[in-house]
mmCIF file of C-alpha atoms in Angstrom:
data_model
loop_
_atom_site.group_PDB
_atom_site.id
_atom_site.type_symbol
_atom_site.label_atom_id
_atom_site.label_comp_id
_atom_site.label_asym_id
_atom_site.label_seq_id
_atom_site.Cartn_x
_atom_site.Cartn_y
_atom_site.Cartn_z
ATOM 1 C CA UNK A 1 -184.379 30.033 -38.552
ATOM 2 C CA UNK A 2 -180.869 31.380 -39.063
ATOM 3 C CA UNK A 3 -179.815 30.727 -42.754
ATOM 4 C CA UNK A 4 -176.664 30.030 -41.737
ATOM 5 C CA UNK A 5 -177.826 27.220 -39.104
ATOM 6 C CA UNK A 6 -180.031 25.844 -41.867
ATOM 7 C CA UNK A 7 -176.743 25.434 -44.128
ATOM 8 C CA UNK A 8 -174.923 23.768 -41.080
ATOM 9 C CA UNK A 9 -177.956 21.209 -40.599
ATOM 10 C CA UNK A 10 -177.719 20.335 -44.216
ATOM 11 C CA UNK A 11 -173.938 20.266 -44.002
ATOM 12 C CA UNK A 12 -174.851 17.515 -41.023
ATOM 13 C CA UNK A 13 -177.342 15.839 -42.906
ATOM 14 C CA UNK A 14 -175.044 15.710 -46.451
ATOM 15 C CA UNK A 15 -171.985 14.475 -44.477
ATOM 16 C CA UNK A 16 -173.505 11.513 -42.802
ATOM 17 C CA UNK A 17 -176.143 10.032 -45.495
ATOM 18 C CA UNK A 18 -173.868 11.032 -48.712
ATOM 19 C CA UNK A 19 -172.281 8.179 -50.037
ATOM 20 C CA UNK A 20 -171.488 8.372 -53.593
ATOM 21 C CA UNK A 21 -169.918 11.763 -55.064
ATOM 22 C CA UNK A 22 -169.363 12.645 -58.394
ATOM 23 C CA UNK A 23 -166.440 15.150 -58.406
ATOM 24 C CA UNK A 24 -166.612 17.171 -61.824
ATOM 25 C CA UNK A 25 -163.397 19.231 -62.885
ATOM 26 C CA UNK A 26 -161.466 16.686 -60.392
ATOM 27 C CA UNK A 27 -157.836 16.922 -61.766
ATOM 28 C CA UNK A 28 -154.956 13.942 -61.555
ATOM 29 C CA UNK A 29 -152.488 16.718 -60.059
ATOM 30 C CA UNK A 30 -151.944 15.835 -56.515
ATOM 31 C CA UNK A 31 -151.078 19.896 -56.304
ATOM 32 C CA UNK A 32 -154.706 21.099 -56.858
ATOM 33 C CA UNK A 33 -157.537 21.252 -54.174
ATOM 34 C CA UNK A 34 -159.994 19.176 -56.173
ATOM 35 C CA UNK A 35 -157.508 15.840 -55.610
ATOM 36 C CA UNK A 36 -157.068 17.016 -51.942
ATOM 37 C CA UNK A 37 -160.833 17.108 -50.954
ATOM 38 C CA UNK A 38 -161.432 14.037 -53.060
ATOM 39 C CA UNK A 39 -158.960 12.150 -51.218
ATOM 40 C CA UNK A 40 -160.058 13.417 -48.019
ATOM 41 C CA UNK A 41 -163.674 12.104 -49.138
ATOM 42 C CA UNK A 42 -162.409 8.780 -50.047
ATOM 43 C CA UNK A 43 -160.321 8.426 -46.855
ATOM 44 C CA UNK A 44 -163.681 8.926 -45.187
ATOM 45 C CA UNK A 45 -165.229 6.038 -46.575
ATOM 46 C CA UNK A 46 -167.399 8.463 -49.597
ATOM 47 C CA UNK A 47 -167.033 6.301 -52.853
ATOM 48 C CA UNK A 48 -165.848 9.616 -55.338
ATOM 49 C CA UNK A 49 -166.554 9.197 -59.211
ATOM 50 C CA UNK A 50 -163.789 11.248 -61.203
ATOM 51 C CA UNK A 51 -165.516 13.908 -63.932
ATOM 52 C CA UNK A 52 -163.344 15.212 -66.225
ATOM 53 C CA UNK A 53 -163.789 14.804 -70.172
ATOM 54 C CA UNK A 54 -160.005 15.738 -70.393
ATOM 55 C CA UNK A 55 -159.121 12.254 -68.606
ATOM 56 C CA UNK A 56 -162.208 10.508 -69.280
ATOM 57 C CA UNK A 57 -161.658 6.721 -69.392
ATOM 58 C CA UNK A 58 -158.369 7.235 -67.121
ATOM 59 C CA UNK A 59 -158.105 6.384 -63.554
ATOM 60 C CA UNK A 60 -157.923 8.376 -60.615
ATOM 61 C CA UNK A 61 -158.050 7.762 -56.736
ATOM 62 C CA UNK A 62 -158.595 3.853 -57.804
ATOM 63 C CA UNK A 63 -162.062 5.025 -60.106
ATOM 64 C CA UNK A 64 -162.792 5.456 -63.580
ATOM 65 C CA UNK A 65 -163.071 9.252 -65.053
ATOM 66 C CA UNK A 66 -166.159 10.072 -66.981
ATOM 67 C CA UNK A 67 -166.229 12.889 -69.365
ATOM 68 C CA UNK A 68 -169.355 14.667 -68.141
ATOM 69 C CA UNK A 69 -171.614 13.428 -65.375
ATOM 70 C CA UNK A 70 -174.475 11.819 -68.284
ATOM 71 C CA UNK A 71 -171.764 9.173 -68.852
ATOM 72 C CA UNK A 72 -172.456 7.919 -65.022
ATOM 73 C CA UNK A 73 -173.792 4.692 -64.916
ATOM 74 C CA UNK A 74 -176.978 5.142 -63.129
ATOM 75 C CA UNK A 75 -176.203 1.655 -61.004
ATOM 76 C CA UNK A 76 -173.590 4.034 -59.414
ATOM 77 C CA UNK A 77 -176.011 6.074 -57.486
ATOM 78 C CA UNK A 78 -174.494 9.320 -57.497
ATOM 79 C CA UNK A 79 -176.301 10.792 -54.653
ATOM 80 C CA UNK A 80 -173.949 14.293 -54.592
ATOM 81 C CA UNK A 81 -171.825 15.914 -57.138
ATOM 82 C CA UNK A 82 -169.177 18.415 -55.714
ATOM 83 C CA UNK A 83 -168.568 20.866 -58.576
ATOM 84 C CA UNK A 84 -164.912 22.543 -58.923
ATOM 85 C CA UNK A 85 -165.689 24.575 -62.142
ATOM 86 C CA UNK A 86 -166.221 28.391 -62.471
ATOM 87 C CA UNK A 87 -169.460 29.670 -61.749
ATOM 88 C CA UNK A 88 -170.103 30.016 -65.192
ATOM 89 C CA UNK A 89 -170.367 25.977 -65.748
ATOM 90 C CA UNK A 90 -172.694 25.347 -63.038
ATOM 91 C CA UNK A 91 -175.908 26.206 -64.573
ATOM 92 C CA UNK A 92 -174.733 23.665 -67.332
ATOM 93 C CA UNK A 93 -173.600 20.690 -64.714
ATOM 94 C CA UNK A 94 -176.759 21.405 -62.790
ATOM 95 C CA UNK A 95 -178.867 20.696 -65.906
ATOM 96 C CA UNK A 96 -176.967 17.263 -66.505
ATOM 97 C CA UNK A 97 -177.021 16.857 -62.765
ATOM 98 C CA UNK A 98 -180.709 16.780 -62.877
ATOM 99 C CA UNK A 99 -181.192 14.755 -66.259
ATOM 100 C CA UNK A 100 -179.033 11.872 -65.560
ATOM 101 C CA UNK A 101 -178.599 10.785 -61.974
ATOM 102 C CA UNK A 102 -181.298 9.641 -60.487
ATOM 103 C CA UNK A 103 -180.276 9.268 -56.685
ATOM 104 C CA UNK A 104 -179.454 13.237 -56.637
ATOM 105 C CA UNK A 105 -179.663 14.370 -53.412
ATOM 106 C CA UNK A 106 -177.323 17.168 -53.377
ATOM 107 C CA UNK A 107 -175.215 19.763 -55.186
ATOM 108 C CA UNK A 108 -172.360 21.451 -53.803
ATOM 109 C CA UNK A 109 -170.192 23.792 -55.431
ATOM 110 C CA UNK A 110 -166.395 24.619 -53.645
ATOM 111 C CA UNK A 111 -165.280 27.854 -52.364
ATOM 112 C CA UNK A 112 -166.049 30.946 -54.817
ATOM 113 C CA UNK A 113 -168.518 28.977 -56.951
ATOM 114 C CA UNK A 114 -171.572 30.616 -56.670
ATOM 115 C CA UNK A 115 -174.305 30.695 -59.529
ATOM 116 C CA UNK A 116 -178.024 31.293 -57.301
ATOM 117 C CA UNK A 117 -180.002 30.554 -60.595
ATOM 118 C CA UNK A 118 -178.469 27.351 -60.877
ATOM 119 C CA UNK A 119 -179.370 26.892 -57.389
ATOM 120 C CA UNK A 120 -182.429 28.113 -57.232
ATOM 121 C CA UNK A 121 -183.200 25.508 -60.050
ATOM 122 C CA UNK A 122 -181.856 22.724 -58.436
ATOM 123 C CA UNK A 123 -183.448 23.586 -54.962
ATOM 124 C CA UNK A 124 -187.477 23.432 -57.122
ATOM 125 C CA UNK A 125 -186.534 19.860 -58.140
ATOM 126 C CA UNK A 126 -185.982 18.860 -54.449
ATOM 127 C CA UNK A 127 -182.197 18.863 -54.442
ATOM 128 C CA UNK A 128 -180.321 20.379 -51.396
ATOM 129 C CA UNK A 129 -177.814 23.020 -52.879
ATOM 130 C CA UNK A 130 -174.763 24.138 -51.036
ATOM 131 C CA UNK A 131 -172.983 27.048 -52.624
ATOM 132 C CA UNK A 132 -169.528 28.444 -51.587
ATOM 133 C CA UNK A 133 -168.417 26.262 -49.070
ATOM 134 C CA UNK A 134 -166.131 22.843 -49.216
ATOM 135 C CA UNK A 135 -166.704 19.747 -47.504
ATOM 136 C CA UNK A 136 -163.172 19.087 -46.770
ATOM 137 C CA UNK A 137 -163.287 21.916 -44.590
ATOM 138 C CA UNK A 138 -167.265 21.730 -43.160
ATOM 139 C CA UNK A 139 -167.554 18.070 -43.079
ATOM 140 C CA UNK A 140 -165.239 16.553 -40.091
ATOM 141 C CA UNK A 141 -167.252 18.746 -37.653
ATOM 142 C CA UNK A 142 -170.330 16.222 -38.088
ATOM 143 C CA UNK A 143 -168.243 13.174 -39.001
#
């Protein structure tokens, strides 16, 4: 099958059984993209979860910002985390990704975050990775 209609199944699959995303390196500036796509989420009915240690225990979009995605209570059933870091900080967010929510279903890291190691890691442990892409832009085609 076509790799790139394997990615647009998942995309399908993500944007209609995703409910709870934890956005890490989502900012309070209305300016950025990582407020945009979060809002966009939210507006779509996806419960977001602010991660952000430089705001942590502030509020934003109406939640409560968590330092680093192990600070998650696991009753919040993170079931995706949309990652708006450099490539650099994924293998690290994977890791904690992996360790501390249980419901993980999904990683997804925004345009020009790409780390395939990370991935590749993520993908052994049963988690559907989606590199590159945002769902702001890939997700009202299935919703």
């Amino acid at each position: 099958m076509d790799a790139e209609l394997m990615e647009d199944e998942d995309v399908a699959r993500i944007a209609r059984s995703a409910r709870v995303i934890a956005v890490v390196g989502l900012s309070p500036n209305e300016a950025r993209p990582s407020w945009g796509v979060a809002r966009y989420l939210q507006s779509q009915g996806f419960r977001i979860i602010p991660v952000n240690p430089g705001h942590a225990g502030k509020t934003l979009l109406g939640e409560t910002v968590y330092a680093d995605l192990s600070q998650i209570p696991a009753d919040a059933r993170v079931d995706m985390v949309d990652i708006f870091r450099r490539s650099e900080a994924v293998p690290q967010i994977v890791d904690e990704a992996l360790a501390h929510l249980p419901d993980l279903k999904v990683i997804w890291t925004q345009l020009g975050v790409i780390h395939d190691a990370a991935a590749e890691k993520a993908r052994s442990r049963g988690v559907t990775v989606v590199q590159n892409r945002c769902p702001k832009i890939e997700f009202p085609r299935f919703l």
